[in-house]
Amino acid sequence: PKKNVSWFPQKYKAAQTVFNIDKKCQKISPDGKAKIQLQLLLHTGESTTFHFANGSTALKDRDATKELLQQLLPKFKKKANKELEEKNRMLQEDPVLFQLYKDLVVSQVISAEEFWANRLSLNTVEHSLSNNNKQEVGISAAFLADIRPQTDGCNGLRYNLTSDIIESIFRTYPTVKQKYAENIPHNMTEKEFWTRFFQSHYFHRDRISTGQQDIFSECAKQDEKGLKSMVTQGVKNPMVDLLSLEDKSLDEGYGTATVPTTSNSSNKSLRENSNSAIIKRFNHHSAMVLAAGLRKAEAPSDQASETSSTDGNSRDSDFFQPPLKKVKLQESIEYDDLQGDSGRQTIALNLKKSDRYSHGPIPLQSQHYTTSQDIINSISIIQHEMRNYKPRLTQVMSSNAASSAITALSPGGLLMQGGGQQTINQLVPTDVQSELKHLYTAAGELLRHFWSCFPVNTPFLEEKVVKMKSNLERFQVTKLRPFQEKIQQQYLSTNLTGHLEEMLQAAYSKFQVWQTRRMMRKT
Amino acid sequence: MIPKLCYFLKLLVFIILNNLILKLKLNIDGLLVYFPYDYIYPEQYSYMLELKRTLDAKGHGVLEMPSGTGKTISLLSLIVAYQKAYPLEVTKLVYCSRTVPEIEKVVEELRKLMDYYTKQTEAKNDFLALALSSRKNLCIHPEVSALRFGKEVDGKCHSLTASYIRAQHHSNPSQPVCQFYEEFDAVGRQVPIPPGIYNLDDLKDFGRRKGWCPYFLARYAILHANIVVYSYHYLLDPKIADLVSKELAKKSVVVFDEAHNIDNVCIDSMSVNITRRTLDRCQTNVETLQNTISRIKETDAAKLREEYSRLVEGLKEANVARETDMYLSNPVLPDEILQEAVPGSIRTAEHFVGFMKRFLEYLKARLRIHHVVQESAPQFLKDIYEKVCIDRKPLRFCAERLRSLLRTLEIADIADFSAITLISHFATLVSTYSKGFTIIIEPFEDRTPTIANPVLHFSCMDPSIAIKPVFGRFQSVIITSGTLSPLDIYPRILDFRPVTVASFTMTLARTCLCPLIVGRGNDQVAMTSKFETREDFAVIRNYGNLLLEMSAIVPDGIVAFFTSYIYMENIVASWYEQGILENIQRNKLIFIETQDAAETSMALEKYQEACENGRGAILLSVARGKVSEGIDFVHHYGRAVIMFGVPYVYTQSRILKARLEYLRDQFQIRENDFLTFDAMRHAAQCVGRAIRGKTDYGLMIFADKRYARADKRGKLPRWIQEHLTDGSLNLTIDETVQLGKHFLRQMAQPFRQEDQLGLSLLTLEQLQSEDMLQKIAQIAQQA
């Protein structure tokens, strides 16, 4: 469809919202062509072509659209991919769900969207949990170097910025981001901002700040401050604290080491100054990159953590110092190969379902690991007891009573009845069993959808409840009936599906009640 | 029933084995040594044998054993066993280490040993072992301990605990004193500290519990402790040793661990530098003294008179015992201190201040020069006598006299008087020693000839002077380190006759260190930090390429050392210009040592963090710097060390030249030999930082073609030299990368204890086998 440029802004917004998930890539017509077009390729395989038709400005508009989309594209791409991945993962990890998916979606009982609709939201809790453990992609330390300036032939330099690089800059240097937020768009255009950025001494670390009008000189100052606060905070690990390394330093004036005396910055050459500036900046840069990699994604949003994160580390002074020091000391005197096996370090298991792990088959003995001393003790105790063992024959049960108790406790005995349900295992063949299981899960899923519609208080839910009811009916016809016929053919007791039908019936009657009530309200 | 039986049988066997193998009791040459580990390295056994022989002979020893082979625990195990077996022969172990973390590590190892003793013998531990450190590390006073710098802590402590302050407190309770010291002073000395192992934190805890000052408690407790762990200065710096270590028993064994720099510590403790600023501050000090004297004369003349009569009678030592008065003791060695009364010319306070004034004026005049002057102590004394008629004898008493005066005047803030104290020490030193010292007056720094910045260096050139009393006083002194090669040089420069000199190699089940000498770049241009070519563009680029290539193949951490700070700055700048650093950043984060210790600590911690989380990082650092001396890069913190160039000292320094001359004349050590020795011990220190044990591994890259020469190579420690093959002597960068890759791939394979057993790790049983004992005998190489 061709769109007119005159209502482009609104249309653009719409495009953003509509396609925000499915867009795959965009194509533009080559510059020389008469028709100025923008084609969007969607994940579903469809493509939409926008034709920019208002002559002179068409090209410009197209480019503007393109650029905006370009910035948005990676974000949505990520999102779309992530969702697909997530769904895929869920299906792969959960065979029950996969079966359900096959039963309901592939056989077109409900649509895929309906299937996922509250699946995903249901999993968000778990989802975000597992997301937290996921590693953020770090920042390349050399991202500034990736901005290769190219000469454009007429005494100018071109820097190519990608959204990745911009993000890296922002994440590493929050002050630049702040500047960006302050100045864009009312003070300068984005292009101007970045031009200034590349011109600033801030970008070129070897240039000494000349203190001129430069919006980034403040950034530099902030960095300096951050660095200083990092330094004054000191280090957590006492083993690397060079300040407290030496026990008793010589008093001033003693020793042979050529003291740096008065040669402070005053008589240092400009070059020396710039050299040490480079070194400082490298340390700072690396620290910031490292910190940005470690920072949690949500951290920069609130102000409090922003301030603590600008200096690259947030820690609460030396509150934890003593234990850390102990640990580090112990670590440094440990010889793991001189030690026996006891000192071997183990990696903690990261279990999703710990109960499944701990309820697995466990040999009886390993449950209580006893030390050798315990065992020796217990052996001697047992020996001792055995030596002193005297049967007290007067207080023993009579043999009749004993044997009757044993019979009562044997399978089929008086106290062992009520185990009749077990027989279904033997009665019903396994394939029928598994089919029944699938039916149960599918029905359960559908019923869950159905019941989640109540109380029906929105038109959307009304629509849904009607649809779900028809889904249930369809399920009964296409799935349940054939199954019932099958077991009848095999002469199995038909009450296998009785409970399923009861559940469906309950749903129908609920639906009936609801519908009559609605009719009454309408009339 | 049967499986259960099997299970019990297995358990039984296990129990029996446990009792047999777990933890070792060794028979070292007839001495029962408890060794708190399940296994032992062969070289540890060998080390203990040599150590035992040294102790038996009541002589001194020089022992080189690579770090990471459990030197400390071997030392402690043997000496403790010796102390237990012959309590009358060896009464005390004085263990000197260099840094605070090292000291704490030693105490922790000792704790492990002692725990093992109590477990094995089931007797109550009756050993007292403790660490001693400066006030900064031991103070628990809430206000004082909050101060950041050691000097501030010392000063504040003095202002609360000095004897006259406490006297004032008696008459005027509002005068603040330190309640912890008061408490200690009241009861702490009567009740001995219970036996046990006290690290710095333990002392603090104990002090807090009892309300006693841990510092003075420790100072007092070292006198009867079985083991004392503290830093070199407490023994080697006469100014401090006299206060702290004077009363240590003669029958002590003294160990200097990490002793490869011990000569420099000795020299530093006896050298003095005087700048114009020192003199200016001294001037202020003199004026303050003058004013105080005249004020006291009006109010409390008796005090001065009392001091005078005390000095007449030669009772100068009467007050020294007051431990809290923090006046540095006499800078000269105890046997040089004159045991007579202070000469009349400086006995009264005014006379002495006048005398100091004259001396000060003379020094000022000496600093007003335009050319370099170098003279000996006798020349200086002659000149001062001719110019201002100052005699040698009153000069010798300067330090004593000033100390007495400061005490009499009840000066609260001693730190303010550091300048005049320094001058008085200089006076005493220059008039006491006629040999082994030199005076160099430089009008400006070499780098900045236009800026006048005169300095008078009074420099000790003979390390044996400071350490001589230690050798003389204690029955056994052990000098040990991972890098003491060539072994014969230490006895020569420290002027002592050891009974054992031995170097131990590291027995390895796999060659976990890989020393490589890179001599040229891929363009065949020689790589060297030689003075003439070090600014050469090609050299710098090749160095950069080497680092770049290594950053691509080495996992986790790389540490690179440069020969000097300025050199590193220049190289980093030109790497930056050439874009080499950017390319390196693609592989690893870069951290760089700066001249600011706090900044470097931060960089260091970040570096470790980056290694820890898998990003990998490079640390650019400086040989002879703090990092190269005090920080270990175990395991992934240092998978490769690159030594850019040969870390020679700055040879243009006049002090160094004077020292070299002295070494040549006195000890017949050729200048070049000493310089190379010094450079190589620092290079070895640097590369040795990466290998801290047998399970560790790392590349050691010597990036200078000069390392390939026999005179350099031969001065590396034996445990490194052994692994330098002819094939790795003059490599190009490409060849280095190939060898490195191969090495790292091999090392990354799992390495288990079983691989080591019998080769580089022994059980008691293996240790007792005949051929193993023969093998062990080869580990130690007698020099």
Coordinates of N, CA, C and O in Angstrom, one line a residue, chain B residues 381-476:
Chain B
L381 N 84.3 16.4 58.0 CA 84.5 16.9 59.3 C 85.7 17.9 59.4 O 85.6 18.9 60.1
K382 N 86.6 17.7 58.5 CA 87.8 18.6 58.5 C 87.3 20.0 58.0 O 87.6 21.0 58.6
D383 N 86.4 19.9 57.0 CA 85.9 21.2 56.5 C 85.1 22.0 57.5 O 85.3 23.2 57.7
I384 N 84.3 21.2 58.2 CA 83.4 21.9 59.2 C 84.2 22.4 60.3 O 83.9 23.5 60.9
Y385 N 85.3 21.8 60.6 CA 86.2 22.3 61.7 C 86.9 23.6 61.3 O 86.9 24.5 62.0
E386 N 87.3 23.5 60.0 CA 88.0 24.7 59.5 C 87.1 25.9 59.4 O 87.4 27.0 59.7
K387 N 85.9 25.7 58.9 CA 85.0 26.8 58.6 C 84.3 27.3 59.8 O 84.2 28.5 60.0
V388 N 83.7 26.4 60.7 CA 82.9 27.0 61.8 C 83.3 26.4 63.1 O 82.6 26.5 64.1
C389 N 84.5 25.8 63.1 CA 85.1 25.3 64.4 C 84.2 24.3 65.1 O 84.0 24.4 66.4
I390 N 83.5 23.4 64.4 CA 82.7 22.4 65.1 C 83.5 21.2 65.2 O 84.1 20.7 64.2
D391 N 83.6 20.7 66.4 CA 84.5 19.5 66.7 C 83.7 18.2 66.4 O 82.5 18.2 66.3
R392 N 84.5 17.2 66.3 CA 83.8 15.9 66.0 C 83.0 15.4 67.2 O 81.9 14.9 67.0
K393 N 83.6 15.5 68.4 CA 82.9 14.9 69.5 C 81.5 15.4 69.8 O 80.6 14.6 69.9
P394 N 81.3 16.7 69.9 CA 79.9 17.2 70.1 C 79.0 16.7 69.0 O 77.8 16.4 69.3
L395 N 79.5 16.6 67.8 CA 78.6 16.2 66.7 C 78.1 14.8 67.0 O 77.0 14.4 66.8
R396 N 79.0 14.0 67.5 CA 78.6 12.6 67.8 C 77.5 12.5 68.8 O 76.8 11.5 68.8
F397 N 77.4 13.5 69.7 CA 76.4 13.4 70.7 C 75.1 14.1 70.3 O 74.2 14.2 71.1
C398 N 75.1 14.6 69.1 CA 73.9 15.4 68.7 C 72.6 14.7 68.9 O 71.7 15.3 69.5
A399 N 72.5 13.5 68.4 CA 71.3 12.8 68.5 C 70.8 12.6 69.9 O 69.7 12.8 70.3
E400 N 71.8 12.1 70.7 CA 71.4 11.9 72.2 C 71.0 13.2 72.8 O 70.0 13.2 73.6
R401 N 71.7 14.2 72.5 CA 71.5 15.5 73.2 C 70.1 16.0 72.8 O 69.4 16.5 73.7
L402 N 69.8 15.9 71.6 CA 68.5 16.4 71.1 C 67.4 15.6 71.7 O 66.4 16.2 72.2
R403 N 67.6 14.4 71.8 CA 66.5 13.5 72.4 C 66.3 14.0 73.9 O 65.1 14.1 74.3
S404 N 67.3 14.1 74.6 CA 67.2 14.6 76.0 C 66.5 15.9 76.1 O 65.6 16.1 76.9
L405 N 66.9 16.8 75.1 CA 66.3 18.1 75.2 C 64.8 18.1 74.9 O 64.0 18.7 75.6
L406 N 64.4 17.3 73.9 CA 63.0 17.2 73.5 C 62.2 16.7 74.6 O 61.1 17.1 74.9
R407 N 62.8 15.7 75.3 CA 62.1 15.1 76.4 C 61.9 16.1 77.6 O 60.9 16.2 78.2
T408 N 63.0 16.8 77.8 CA 62.9 17.8 78.9 C 61.9 18.9 78.6 O 61.2 19.4 79.5
L409 N 61.9 19.3 77.4 CA 61.0 20.4 77.0 C 59.5 19.9 76.9 O 58.6 20.7 76.6
E410 N 59.3 18.7 77.0 CA 58.0 18.1 76.9 C 57.3 18.5 75.6 O 56.2 19.0 75.5
I411 N 58.0 18.2 74.5 CA 57.4 18.5 73.2 C 56.3 17.5 72.9 O 56.6 16.3 72.9
A412 N 55.2 18.0 72.5 CA 54.1 17.1 72.3 C 54.1 16.5 70.9 O 54.0 15.3 70.8
D413 N 54.3 17.3 69.9 CA 54.2 16.8 68.6 C 55.6 16.5 68.0 O 56.2 17.4 67.5
I414 N 56.0 15.3 68.2 CA 57.3 15.0 67.7 C 57.5 15.1 66.2 O 58.5 15.4 65.7
A415 N 56.4 14.8 65.5 CA 56.5 14.8 64.1 C 56.9 16.2 63.6 O 57.6 16.3 62.5
D416 N 56.6 17.3 64.3 CA 57.0 18.6 63.9 C 58.5 18.7 63.9 O 59.0 19.6 63.3
F417 N 59.1 18.0 64.7 CA 60.6 18.1 64.9 C 61.3 17.1 64.1 O 62.5 16.8 64.4
S418 N 60.7 16.6 63.1 CA 61.4 15.5 62.3 C 62.6 16.1 61.6 O 63.6 15.5 61.4
A419 N 62.5 17.4 61.2 CA 63.6 18.0 60.5 C 64.9 18.1 61.3 O 66.0 17.7 60.9
I420 N 64.7 18.6 62.5 CA 65.9 18.8 63.4 C 66.4 17.4 63.8 O 67.6 17.2 64.0
T421 N 65.5 16.5 64.0 CA 65.9 15.1 64.4 C 66.8 14.5 63.3 O 67.8 13.9 63.5
L422 N 66.3 14.8 62.0 CA 67.1 14.3 60.9 C 68.5 14.8 60.8 O 69.5 14.1 60.7
I423 N 68.6 16.2 61.1 CA 69.9 16.8 61.0 C 70.8 16.3 62.1 O 72.0 16.0 61.9
S424 N 70.2 16.1 63.3 CA 71.0 15.6 64.4 C 71.5 14.2 64.1 O 72.6 13.8 64.5
H425 N 70.6 13.4 63.5 CA 71.1 12.1 63.1 C 72.2 12.1 62.1 O 73.2 11.3 62.2
F426 N 72.1 13.0 61.2 CA 73.1 13.1 60.2 C 74.4 13.5 60.9 O 75.5 12.9 60.6
A427 N 74.4 14.4 61.8 CA 75.6 14.9 62.6 C 76.2 13.7 63.3 O 77.4 13.5 63.2
T428 N 75.4 12.9 63.9 CA 75.9 11.8 64.7 C 76.5 10.7 63.7 O 77.6 10.2 64.0
L429 N 75.8 10.4 62.7 CA 76.3 9.4 61.7 C 77.6 9.9 61.1 O 78.6 9.1 61.0
V430 N 77.7 11.1 60.6 CA 78.8 11.5 59.9 C 80.1 11.6 60.7 O 81.2 11.4 60.3
S431 N 79.8 11.8 62.0 CA 81.0 11.9 62.9 C 81.4 10.6 63.5 O 82.4 10.4 64.1
T432 N 80.5 9.6 63.4 CA 80.8 8.3 63.9 C 81.5 7.4 62.9 O 82.4 6.7 63.3
Y433 N 81.0 7.4 61.7 CA 81.6 6.4 60.7 C 82.5 7.1 59.8 O 82.1 8.1 59.1
S434 N 83.7 6.7 59.7 CA 84.6 7.3 58.8 C 84.7 6.5 57.5 O 85.2 7.0 56.5
K435 N 84.2 5.3 57.5 CA 84.2 4.4 56.3 C 82.8 3.9 56.0 O 82.0 3.8 56.8
G436 N 82.7 3.7 54.7 CA 81.4 3.1 54.3 C 80.3 4.1 53.9 O 79.2 3.7 53.6
F437 N 80.7 5.3 54.1 CA 79.7 6.4 53.8 C 80.3 7.4 52.8 O 81.5 7.5 52.7
T438 N 79.4 8.0 52.1 CA 79.9 9.1 51.2 C 78.9 10.3 51.3 O 77.7 10.1 51.6
I439 N 79.4 11.5 51.0 CA 78.6 12.6 51.0 C 78.6 13.2 49.6 O 79.6 13.5 49.0
I440 N 77.4 13.3 49.0 CA 77.3 13.9 47.7 C 76.4 15.1 47.8 O 75.2 15.0 48.3
I441 N 76.8 16.2 47.3 CA 76.0 17.4 47.3 C 75.7 17.7 45.8 O 76.6 18.0 45.1
E442 N 74.4 17.7 45.5 CA 74.1 18.0 44.1 C 73.2 19.3 44.0 O 72.3 19.4 44.8
P443 N 73.6 20.2 43.2 CA 72.9 21.5 43.1 C 71.6 21.4 42.4 O 70.7 22.2 42.7
F444 N 71.4 20.4 41.6 CA 70.1 20.3 40.8 C 69.9 18.8 40.4 O 70.8 18.0 40.4
E445 N 68.7 18.5 40.0 CA 68.5 17.2 39.5 C 69.0 17.1 38.1 O 69.0 18.1 37.3
D446 N 69.4 15.9 37.7 CA 70.0 15.7 36.4 C 69.0 16.0 35.3 O 69.4 16.5 34.2
R447 N 67.8 15.7 35.5 CA 66.8 15.9 34.4 C 66.5 17.4 34.2 O 66.1 17.8 33.2
T448 N 66.6 18.2 35.3 CA 66.2 19.6 35.2 C 67.3 20.4 35.7 O 67.3 21.0 36.8
P449 N 68.3 20.6 34.8 CA 69.5 21.4 35.3 C 69.3 22.8 35.5 O 70.1 23.5 36.1
T450 N 68.1 23.3 35.0 CA 67.9 24.8 35.2 C 67.3 25.1 36.5 O 67.4 26.3 37.0
I451 N 66.7 24.1 37.2 CA 66.0 24.4 38.5 C 66.9 24.1 39.6 O 67.3 22.9 39.8
A452 N 67.3 25.0 40.4 CA 68.1 24.8 41.6 C 67.3 24.0 42.6 O 66.3 24.4 43.0
N453 N 67.9 22.9 43.0 CA 67.2 22.0 44.0 C 68.3 21.2 44.7 O 68.4 20.0 44.5
P454 N 69.1 21.9 45.5 CA 70.3 21.3 46.0 C 69.9 20.2 47.1 O 68.9 20.4 47.8
V455 N 70.6 19.1 47.0 CA 70.3 18.0 47.9 C 71.7 17.5 48.5 O 72.6 17.4 47.7
L456 N 71.7 17.3 49.8 CA 72.9 16.7 50.3 C 72.6 15.2 50.6 O 71.7 14.9 51.4
H457 N 73.2 14.3 49.9 CA 73.0 12.9 50.2 C 74.1 12.4 51.1 O 75.3 12.5 50.8
F458 N 73.7 11.9 52.2 CA 74.7 11.2 53.1 C 74.3 9.7 52.9 O 73.3 9.3 53.5
S459 N 75.1 9.0 52.2 CA 74.7 7.7 51.7 C 75.5 6.6 52.2 O 76.8 6.7 52.1
C460 N 74.9 5.6 52.8 CA 75.6 4.4 53.2 C 75.9 3.6 52.0 O 75.0 3.4 51.2
M461 N 77.1 3.1 51.9 CA 77.4 2.2 50.8 C 77.6 0.8 51.2 O 77.8 -0.1 50.3
D462 N 77.7 0.6 52.4 CA 78.0 -0.8 52.9 C 76.9 -1.4 53.7 O 76.7 -1.0 54.9
P463 N 76.2 -2.3 53.1 CA 75.0 -2.8 53.8 C 75.5 -3.7 55.0 O 74.7 -3.9 56.0
S464 N 76.7 -4.1 55.0 CA 77.1 -4.9 56.1 C 77.2 -4.2 57.5 O 77.1 -4.7 58.5
I465 N 77.3 -2.8 57.4 CA 77.3 -2.1 58.6 C 76.1 -2.2 59.4 O 76.1 -2.5 60.6
A466 N 74.9 -2.1 58.8 CA 73.7 -2.2 59.5 C 73.4 -3.6 60.0 O 72.8 -3.7 61.1
I467 N 73.8 -4.6 59.3 CA 73.4 -5.9 59.6 C 74.4 -6.6 60.5 O 74.1 -7.7 61.1
K468 N 75.5 -6.0 60.7 CA 76.6 -6.6 61.4 C 76.2 -7.0 62.9 O 76.4 -8.1 63.3
P469 N 75.6 -6.1 63.6 CA 75.2 -6.5 65.0 C 74.2 -7.6 65.0 O 74.3 -8.4 66.0
V470 N 73.4 -7.8 64.0 CA 72.5 -8.9 64.0 C 73.2 -10.2 63.8 O 73.0 -11.2 64.6
F471 N 74.2 -10.3 62.9 CA 75.0 -11.5 62.8 C 75.8 -11.7 64.1 O 76.0 -12.9 64.4
G472 N 76.3 -10.7 64.7 CA 77.1 -10.8 65.8 C 76.3 -11.3 67.0 O 76.8 -12.1 67.9
R473 N 75.1 -10.9 67.1 CA 74.3 -11.1 68.3 C 73.6 -12.4 68.4 O 73.5 -13.0 69.4
F474 N 73.0 -12.8 67.3 CA 72.1 -14.0 67.3 C 72.9 -15.2 66.8 O 73.7 -15.1 65.9
Q475 N 72.5 -16.3 67.4 CA 73.3 -17.5 67.1 C 73.1 -18.0 65.7 O 74.1 -18.5 65.0
S476 N 71.9 -17.9 65.1 CA 71.7 -18.3 63.8 C 70.9 -17.3 63.0 O 69.8 -16.9 63.5

